[in-house]
PDB file of C-alpha atoms and ligand atoms in Angstrom:
ATOM      1  CA  UNK F 151     -29.746-173.023  15.881  1.00  0.00           C
ATOM      2  CA  UNK F 152     -28.781-172.437  12.030  1.00  0.00           C
ATOM      3  CA  UNK F 153     -30.167-175.286   9.757  1.00  0.00           C
ATOM      4  CA  UNK F 154     -27.324-176.892   8.100  1.00  0.00           C
ATOM      5  CA  UNK F 155     -27.833-176.512   4.367  1.00  0.00           C
ATOM      6  CA  UNK F 156     -24.365-177.753   3.465  1.00  0.00           C
ATOM      7  CA  UNK F 157     -21.373-179.135   5.428  1.00  0.00           C
ATOM      8  CA  UNK F 158     -19.576-175.623   4.960  1.00  0.00           C
ATOM      9  CA  UNK F 159     -22.254-173.718   6.532  1.00  0.00           C
ATOM     10  CA  UNK F 160     -20.560-171.403   9.107  1.00  0.00           C
ATOM     11  CA  UNK F 161     -20.914-172.352  12.964  1.00  0.00           C
ATOM     12  CA  UNK F 162     -23.489-170.462  14.823  1.00  0.00           C
ATOM     13  CA  UNK F 163     -20.661-168.729  16.804  1.00  0.00           C
ATOM     14  CA  UNK F 164     -19.459-167.414  13.500  1.00  0.00           C
ATOM     15  CA  UNK F 165     -22.912-166.209  12.387  1.00  0.00           C
ATOM     16  CA  UNK F 166     -23.823-164.704  15.753  1.00  0.00           C
ATOM     17  CA  UNK F 167     -20.575-162.821  15.344  1.00  0.00           C
ATOM     18  CA  UNK F 168     -20.955-161.356  12.130  1.00  0.00           C
ATOM     19  CA  UNK F 169     -24.791-160.728  11.767  1.00  0.00           C
ATOM     20  CA  UNK F 170     -27.128-161.694  14.844  1.00  0.00           C
ATOM     21  CA  UNK F 171     -25.104-160.205  17.666  1.00  0.00           C
ATOM     22  CA  UNK F 172     -23.220-157.636  15.665  1.00  0.00           C
ATOM     23  CA  UNK F 173     -24.297-154.115  16.309  1.00  0.00           C
ATOM     24  CA  UNK F 174     -23.741-150.738  14.976  1.00  0.00           C
ATOM     25  CA  UNK F 175     -21.598-149.018  17.822  1.00  0.00           C
ATOM     26  CA  UNK F 176     -21.361-145.253  18.871  1.00  0.00           C
ATOM     27  CA  UNK F 177     -18.668-145.643  21.650  1.00  0.00           C
ATOM     28  CA  UNK F 178     -15.192-147.451  21.755  1.00  0.00           C
ATOM     29  CA  UNK F 179     -12.922-149.267  24.140  1.00  0.00           C
ATOM     30  CA  UNK F 180      -9.728-147.558  24.524  1.00  0.00           C
ATOM     31  CA  UNK F 181      -7.986-150.455  22.289  1.00  0.00           C
ATOM     32  CA  UNK F 182      -5.878-149.725  19.206  1.00  0.00           C
ATOM     33  CA  UNK F 183      -6.637-151.269  15.796  1.00  0.00           C
ATOM     34  CA  UNK F 184      -3.534-151.845  14.122  1.00  0.00           C
ATOM     35  CA  UNK F 185      -2.228-151.115  10.468  1.00  0.00           C
ATOM     36  CA  UNK F 186      -2.168-154.976  10.089  1.00  0.00           C
ATOM     37  CA  UNK F 187      -5.740-155.169  11.073  1.00  0.00           C
ATOM     38  CA  UNK F 188      -6.619-152.564   8.550  1.00  0.00           C
ATOM     39  CA  UNK F 189      -4.985-154.434   5.982  1.00  0.00           C
ATOM     40  CA  UNK F 190      -6.361-157.858   6.648  1.00  0.00           C
ATOM     41  CA  UNK F 191      -9.821-156.151   6.227  1.00  0.00           C
ATOM     42  CA  UNK F 192      -9.050-154.921   2.945  1.00  0.00           C
ATOM     43  CA  UNK F 193      -7.538-158.129   1.857  1.00  0.00           C
ATOM     44  CA  UNK F 194     -10.939-159.768   2.431  1.00  0.00           C
ATOM     45  CA  UNK F 195     -13.380-156.978   1.272  1.00  0.00           C
ATOM     46  CA  UNK F 196     -11.338-156.750  -2.275  1.00  0.00           C
ATOM     47  CA  UNK F 197     -12.634-160.508  -2.810  1.00  0.00           C
ATOM     48  CA  UNK F 198     -16.146-159.460  -2.688  1.00  0.00           C
ATOM     49  CA  UNK F 199     -17.940-159.233  -6.115  1.00  0.00           C
ATOM     50  CA  UNK F 200     -18.379-156.018  -7.966  1.00  0.00           C
ATOM     51  CA  UNK F 201     -19.728-155.502 -11.428  1.00  0.00           C
ATOM     52  CA  UNK F 202     -16.961-156.590 -14.040  1.00  0.00           C
ATOM     53  CA  UNK F 203     -14.686-156.245 -11.205  1.00  0.00           C
ATOM     54  CA  UNK F 204     -15.007-152.705 -11.134  1.00  0.00           C
ATOM     55  CA  UNK F 205     -13.410-152.133  -7.494  1.00  0.00           C
ATOM     56  CA  UNK F 206     -14.548-148.767  -7.500  1.00  0.00           C
ATOM     57  CA  UNK F 207     -14.261-148.277  -3.758  1.00  0.00           C
ATOM     58  CA  UNK F 208     -11.617-145.844  -2.525  1.00  0.00           C
ATOM     59  CA  UNK F 209     -10.740-145.826   1.115  1.00  0.00           C
ATOM     60  CA  UNK F 210      -9.079-143.605   3.469  1.00  0.00           C
ATOM     61  CA  UNK F 211      -8.588-145.190   6.713  1.00  0.00           C
ATOM     62  CA  UNK F 212      -8.196-142.555   9.492  1.00  0.00           C
ATOM     63  CA  UNK F 213      -6.057-143.502  12.345  1.00  0.00           C
ATOM     64  CA  UNK F 214      -4.141-140.784  13.538  1.00  0.00           C
ATOM     65  CA  UNK F 215      -5.797-138.360  15.893  1.00  0.00           C
ATOM     66  CA  UNK F 216      -5.253-135.563  13.618  1.00  0.00           C
ATOM     67  CA  UNK F 217      -6.966-137.280  10.594  1.00  0.00           C
ATOM     68  CA  UNK F 218      -9.964-138.360  12.786  1.00  0.00           C
ATOM     69  CA  UNK F 219     -10.191-134.837  14.129  1.00  0.00           C
ATOM     70  CA  UNK F 220     -10.229-133.282  10.750  1.00  0.00           C
ATOM     71  CA  UNK F 221     -12.658-136.046   9.789  1.00  0.00           C
ATOM     72  CA  UNK F 222     -14.985-135.289  12.817  1.00  0.00           C
ATOM     73  CA  UNK F 223     -14.843-131.727  11.742  1.00  0.00           C
ATOM     74  CA  UNK F 224     -17.083-132.491   8.737  1.00  0.00           C
ATOM     75  CA  UNK F 225     -19.466-134.510  10.732  1.00  0.00           C
ATOM     76  CA  UNK F 226     -22.988-133.937  12.199  1.00  0.00           C
ATOM     77  CA  UNK F 227     -22.964-132.587  15.729  1.00  0.00           C
ATOM     78  CA  UNK F 228     -24.134-136.372  16.980  1.00  0.00           C
ATOM     79  CA  UNK F 229     -21.482-137.961  15.061  1.00  0.00           C
ATOM     80  CA  UNK F 230     -18.416-135.968  16.005  1.00  0.00           C
ATOM     81  CA  UNK F 231     -17.398-138.038  19.191  1.00  0.00           C
ATOM     82  CA  UNK F 232     -17.989-141.310  17.473  1.00  0.00           C
ATOM     83  CA  UNK F 233     -15.366-140.445  14.840  1.00  0.00           C
ATOM     84  CA  UNK F 234     -12.810-138.654  17.059  1.00  0.00           C
ATOM     85  CA  UNK F 235     -12.940-141.538  19.733  1.00  0.00           C
ATOM     86  CA  UNK F 236     -12.841-144.426  17.420  1.00  0.00           C
ATOM     87  CA  UNK F 237      -9.464-146.282  16.882  1.00  0.00           C
ATOM     88  CA  UNK F 238     -10.117-145.935  13.275  1.00  0.00           C
ATOM     89  CA  UNK F 239     -12.603-144.367  11.010  1.00  0.00           C
ATOM     90  CA  UNK F 240     -12.516-145.127   7.408  1.00  0.00           C
ATOM     91  CA  UNK F 241     -13.912-143.037   4.566  1.00  0.00           C
ATOM     92  CA  UNK F 242     -15.639-144.969   2.058  1.00  0.00           C
ATOM     93  CA  UNK F 243     -15.507-143.305  -1.279  1.00  0.00           C
ATOM     94  CA  UNK F 244     -15.630-144.249  -5.038  1.00  0.00           C
ATOM     95  CA  UNK F 245     -13.827-143.350  -8.230  1.00  0.00           C
ATOM     96  CA  UNK F 246     -16.169-141.970 -10.952  1.00  0.00           C
ATOM     97  CA  UNK F 247     -13.528-142.735 -13.390  1.00  0.00           C
ATOM     98  CA  UNK F 248     -13.172-146.261 -12.301  1.00  0.00           C
ATOM     99  CA  UNK F 249     -13.333-147.617 -15.876  1.00  0.00           C
ATOM    100  CA  UNK F 250      -9.812-146.546 -16.389  1.00  0.00           C
ATOM    101  CA  UNK F 251      -8.808-149.334 -14.146  1.00  0.00           C
ATOM    102  CA  UNK F 252     -10.475-152.219 -16.050  1.00  0.00           C
ATOM    103  CA  UNK F 253      -8.175-153.159 -18.595  1.00  0.00           C
ATOM    104  CA  UNK F 254      -6.126-154.939 -15.743  1.00  0.00           C
ATOM    105  CA  UNK F 255      -9.026-155.406 -13.572  1.00  0.00           C
ATOM    106  CA  UNK F 256     -11.237-157.208 -16.201  1.00  0.00           C
ATOM    107  CA  UNK F 257      -8.605-158.299 -18.874  1.00  0.00           C
ATOM    108  CA  UNK F 258     -10.999-160.757 -20.555  1.00  0.00           C
ATOM    109  CA  UNK F 259     -12.981-157.966 -21.870  1.00  0.00           C
ATOM    110  CA  UNK F 260     -13.011-154.726 -23.257  1.00  0.00           C
ATOM    111  CA  UNK F 261     -14.780-153.629 -20.448  1.00  0.00           C
ATOM    112  CA  UNK F 262     -13.487-149.957 -20.371  1.00  0.00           C
ATOM    113  CA  UNK F 263     -15.233-149.130 -23.497  1.00  0.00           C
ATOM    114  CA  UNK F 264     -18.926-150.218 -21.695  1.00  0.00           C
ATOM    115  CA  UNK F 265     -18.398-147.023 -19.843  1.00  0.00           C
ATOM    116  CA  UNK F 266     -16.619-144.633 -22.063  1.00  0.00           C
ATOM    117  CA  UNK F 267     -18.772-141.513 -22.774  1.00  0.00           C
ATOM    118  CA  UNK F 268     -21.595-142.328 -20.204  1.00  0.00           C
ATOM    119  CA  UNK F 269     -20.984-140.339 -16.788  1.00  0.00           C
ATOM    120  CA  UNK F 270     -24.196-141.408 -15.417  1.00  0.00           C
ATOM    121  CA  UNK F 271     -23.841-145.166 -16.013  1.00  0.00           C
ATOM    122  CA  UNK F 272     -20.327-144.694 -14.412  1.00  0.00           C
ATOM    123  CA  UNK F 273     -21.830-142.934 -11.402  1.00  0.00           C
ATOM    124  CA  UNK F 274     -24.552-145.471 -10.879  1.00  0.00           C
ATOM    125  CA  UNK F 275     -22.166-148.332 -11.192  1.00  0.00           C
ATOM    126  CA  UNK F 276     -19.412-146.565  -9.048  1.00  0.00           C
ATOM    127  CA  UNK F 277     -22.302-145.778  -6.205  1.00  0.00           C
ATOM    128  CA  UNK F 278     -23.525-149.260  -6.365  1.00  0.00           C
ATOM    129  CA  UNK F 279     -20.464-151.344  -6.147  1.00  0.00           C
ATOM    130  CA  UNK F 280     -18.616-149.017  -3.799  1.00  0.00           C
ATOM    131  CA  UNK F 281     -21.475-149.481  -1.518  1.00  0.00           C
ATOM    132  CA  UNK F 282     -21.259-153.191  -1.863  1.00  0.00           C
ATOM    133  CA  UNK F 283     -17.631-152.935  -1.088  1.00  0.00           C
ATOM    134  CA  UNK F 284     -18.341-150.875   2.135  1.00  0.00           C
ATOM    135  CA  UNK F 285     -20.857-153.772   3.203  1.00  0.00           C
ATOM    136  CA  UNK F 286     -18.029-156.227   2.581  1.00  0.00           C
ATOM    137  CA  UNK F 287     -15.785-154.109   4.733  1.00  0.00           C
ATOM    138  CA  UNK F 288     -18.075-154.313   7.691  1.00  0.00           C
ATOM    139  CA  UNK F 289     -18.547-158.041   7.372  1.00  0.00           C
ATOM    140  CA  UNK F 290     -14.708-158.685   6.867  1.00  0.00           C
ATOM    141  CA  UNK F 291     -13.948-156.548  10.232  1.00  0.00           C
ATOM    142  CA  UNK F 292     -16.740-158.329  12.315  1.00  0.00           C
ATOM    143  CA  UNK F 293     -15.306-161.617  10.746  1.00  0.00           C
ATOM    144  CA  UNK F 294     -11.707-160.534  12.117  1.00  0.00           C
ATOM    145  CA  UNK F 295     -13.364-159.776  15.736  1.00  0.00           C
ATOM    146  CA  UNK F 296     -13.813-156.057  15.209  1.00  0.00           C
ATOM    147  CA  UNK F 297     -17.040-154.004  15.496  1.00  0.00           C
ATOM    148  CA  UNK F 298     -18.245-151.331  13.111  1.00  0.00           C
ATOM    149  CA  UNK F 299     -20.007-148.016  13.509  1.00  0.00           C
ATOM    150  CA  UNK F 300     -21.305-146.583  10.118  1.00  0.00           C
ATOM    151  CA  UNK F 301     -22.194-143.103   9.323  1.00  0.00           C
ATOM    152  CA  UNK F 302     -23.736-140.977   6.668  1.00  0.00           C
ATOM    153  CA  UNK F 303     -24.359-138.197   8.779  1.00  0.00           C
ATOM    154  CA  UNK F 304     -21.301-136.140   7.591  1.00  0.00           C
ATOM    155  CA  UNK F 305     -20.737-133.190   4.942  1.00  0.00           C
ATOM    156  CA  UNK F 306     -19.876-135.486   2.290  1.00  0.00           C
ATOM    157  CA  UNK F 307     -18.983-132.726  -0.128  1.00  0.00           C
ATOM    158  CA  UNK F 308     -16.478-131.098   2.557  1.00  0.00           C
ATOM    159  CA  UNK F 309     -15.126-134.676   2.980  1.00  0.00           C
ATOM    160  CA  UNK F 310     -14.632-134.824  -0.526  1.00  0.00           C
ATOM    161  CA  UNK F 311     -12.800-131.624  -0.875  1.00  0.00           C
ATOM    162  CA  UNK F 312     -10.626-132.423   2.133  1.00  0.00           C
ATOM    163  CA  UNK F 313      -9.684-135.782   1.811  1.00  0.00           C
ATOM    164  CA  UNK F 314      -9.811-136.378  -1.978  1.00  0.00           C
ATOM    165  CA  UNK F 315      -8.346-133.222  -2.816  1.00  0.00           C
ATOM    166  CA  UNK F 316      -5.657-134.626  -5.157  1.00  0.00           C
ATOM    167  CA  UNK F 317      -8.452-137.046  -6.878  1.00  0.00           C
ATOM    168  CA  UNK F 318     -10.958-134.968  -8.479  1.00  0.00           C
ATOM    169  CA  UNK F 319     -12.695-138.161  -9.744  1.00  0.00           C
ATOM    170  CA  UNK F 320     -13.237-139.355  -6.255  1.00  0.00           C
ATOM    171  CA  UNK F 321     -16.278-138.737  -4.208  1.00  0.00           C
ATOM    172  CA  UNK F 322     -16.939-139.586  -0.400  1.00  0.00           C
ATOM    173  CA  UNK F 323     -20.051-141.538   0.336  1.00  0.00           C
ATOM    174  CA  UNK F 324     -20.015-142.457   3.860  1.00  0.00           C
ATOM    175  CA  UNK F 325     -17.616-143.227   7.009  1.00  0.00           C
ATOM    176  CA  UNK F 326     -17.176-146.417   9.264  1.00  0.00           C
ATOM    177  CA  UNK F 327     -15.824-146.246  12.642  1.00  0.00           C
ATOM    178  CA  UNK F 328     -13.922-149.435  13.550  1.00  0.00           C
ATOM    179  CA  UNK F 329     -12.780-150.809  16.802  1.00  0.00           C
ATOM    180  CA  UNK F 330     -13.827-152.633  20.100  1.00  0.00           C
ATOM    181  CA  UNK F 331     -17.479-151.631  20.568  1.00  0.00           C
ATOM    182  CA  UNK F 332     -18.616-150.377  23.961  1.00  0.00           C
ATOM    183  CA  UNK F 333     -21.981-152.259  24.750  1.00  0.00           C
ATOM    184  CA  UNK F 334     -22.782-149.635  27.064  1.00  0.00           C
ATOM    185  CA  UNK F 335     -23.232-147.078  24.195  1.00  0.00           C
ATOM    186  CA  UNK F 336     -25.755-148.536  22.067  1.00  0.00           C
ATOM    187  CA  UNK F 337     -29.564-148.974  22.398  1.00  0.00           C
ATOM    188  CA  UNK F 338     -31.912-152.210  22.283  1.00  0.00           C
ATOM    189  CA  UNK F 339     -31.776-153.664  18.908  1.00  0.00           C
ATOM    190  CA  UNK F 340     -34.362-152.131  16.469  1.00  0.00           C
ATOM    191  CA  UNK F 341     -36.759-154.575  15.115  1.00  0.00           C
ATOM    192  CA  UNK F 342     -36.005-156.519  11.861  1.00  0.00           C
ATOM    193  CA  UNK F 343     -38.864-157.520   9.394  1.00  0.00           C
ATOM    194  CA  UNK F 344     -39.715-161.015   9.152  1.00  0.00           C
ATOM    195  CA  UNK F 345     -39.412-162.793   5.726  1.00  0.00           C
ATOM    196  CA  UNK F 346     -42.949-162.380   4.644  1.00  0.00           C
ATOM    197  CA  UNK F 347     -43.019-158.645   5.271  1.00  0.00           C
ATOM    198  CA  UNK F 348     -40.628-157.605   2.219  1.00  0.00           C
ATOM    199  CA  UNK F 349     -39.872-160.991   0.670  1.00  0.00           C
ATOM    200  CA  UNK F 350     -41.335-163.286  -1.824  1.00  0.00           C
ATOM    201  CA  UNK F 351     -40.510-166.127  -3.864  1.00  0.00           C
ATOM    202  CA  UNK F 352     -41.375-166.220  -7.350  1.00  0.00           C
TER     203      UNK F 352
HETATM  204  C1  FMN W 411     -24.960-146.123   5.633  1.00  0.00           C
HETATM  205  C2  FMN W 411     -25.388-145.907   7.154  1.00  0.00           C
HETATM  206  C3  FMN W 411     -25.295-144.944   7.552  1.00  0.00           C
HETATM  207  C4  FMN W 411     -25.537-144.515   9.256  1.00  0.00           C
HETATM  208  N1  FMN W 411     -25.495-143.384   9.339  1.00  0.00           N
HETATM  209  C5  FMN W 411     -25.553-143.172  10.736  1.00  0.00           C
HETATM  210  C6  FMN W 411     -25.406-141.707  11.339  1.00  0.00           C
HETATM  211  O1  FMN W 411     -24.986-140.839  10.720  1.00  0.00           O
HETATM  212  N2  FMN W 411     -25.267-141.713  12.851  1.00  0.00           N
HETATM  213  C7  FMN W 411     -25.578-142.740  13.496  1.00  0.00           C
HETATM  214  O2  FMN W 411     -25.421-142.635  14.857  1.00  0.00           O
HETATM  215  N3  FMN W 411     -25.987-144.197  12.989  1.00  0.00           N
HETATM  216  C8  FMN W 411     -25.753-144.231  11.768  1.00  0.00           C
HETATM  217  N4  FMN W 411     -25.932-145.448  11.007  1.00  0.00           N
HETATM  218  C9  FMN W 411     -26.275-146.708  11.939  1.00  0.00           C
HETATM  219  C10 FMN W 411     -27.576-147.552  12.039  1.00  0.00           C
HETATM  220  O3  FMN W 411     -28.759-146.451  12.447  1.00  0.00           O
HETATM  221  C11 FMN W 411     -27.768-148.708  12.423  1.00  0.00           C
HETATM  222  O4  FMN W 411     -26.679-149.542  11.613  1.00  0.00           O
HETATM  223  C12 FMN W 411     -29.041-149.346  12.383  1.00  0.00           C
HETATM  224  O5  FMN W 411     -29.895-148.875  13.132  1.00  0.00           O
HETATM  225  C13 FMN W 411     -28.871-150.805  12.681  1.00  0.00           C
HETATM  226  O6  FMN W 411     -28.455-150.922  14.200  1.00  0.00           O
HETATM  227  P1  FMN W 411     -27.702-152.147  14.747  1.00  0.00           P
HETATM  228  O7  FMN W 411     -26.469-152.692  13.530  1.00  0.00           O
HETATM  229  O8  FMN W 411     -26.824-151.871  16.113  1.00  0.00           O
HETATM  230  O9  FMN W 411     -28.902-153.102  14.684  1.00  0.00           O
HETATM  231  C14 FMN W 411     -25.826-145.513   9.579  1.00  0.00           C
HETATM  232  C15 FMN W 411     -25.652-146.723   9.214  1.00  0.00           C
HETATM  233  C16 FMN W 411     -25.633-147.138   7.927  1.00  0.00           C
HETATM  234  C17 FMN W 411     -25.411-148.487   7.262  1.00  0.00           C
END
C-alpha cells in the first residue's frame, strides 16, 4: 500500500498501472490503437513541464504498416519485429530551432532571445526537454491503459533523414512502440535500486 500523503494521492491501482506493474514490452496483442487514442496521449503529454514551455518534442506516430516497415528498416536487428508488429510506433524527435516558437509558447518574456546565436544551448535544451516529453508520453499512454516499448537501438541519422526530410532542424532521438503488451514477450523484472543506493536527502 502506498502511504497517503495527501487526499489527492492516486489509488494503488493507478500507481500499479503507471509504474509498479507497467513493463517495457517486446511483443504486442493484435489490437488496434486508434487515432483518437494517439491524440489523447498527446493531449496529456503536452501538459508536462518543459523549460520556458519550449515544447521541443516533435513526434511522428507510425501507424500504417508502410510507415512501421520503413521505420523497422532503420532499427537494429533485434528491434525490427518490435516495430513492425506494434499497433503504433512513435518517433520522438526534437527541433533544434524550437526557440522560433517561443514568442507564442512563452509570451510573458522574450525567451526567444535567450537562445539566439547559441546552437549548443539549444541542442542541450531541446535534448533535455524532448526526453522529458517522451517520458510524459509513456506515462500518459500507461495512464490511458496502453503499454509502451521504448527503443534507442535504431540508426537515428537514418530515421532523421527518412522521416524528418522536410525539417532540416529536427533530429530523431528514440522510438517507442505503443499497444497492448503481450506478457509472454518479457523477461522477469530487472532489479531497481533502493532509495539509499543512489539518493541522499541534503
Ligand atoms: C530510452 C530507452 C531506450 C531503450 N532501448 C531499447 C532497445 O533498443 N531495445 C530494447 O529491446 N529495449 C530497449 N529499452 C527497454 C529497456 O531495456 C527497459 O525499459 C528496461 O530494461 C526496463 O524494463 P521494464 O520497464 O520492463 O522494467 C529502452 C528503454 C529506454 C527507456
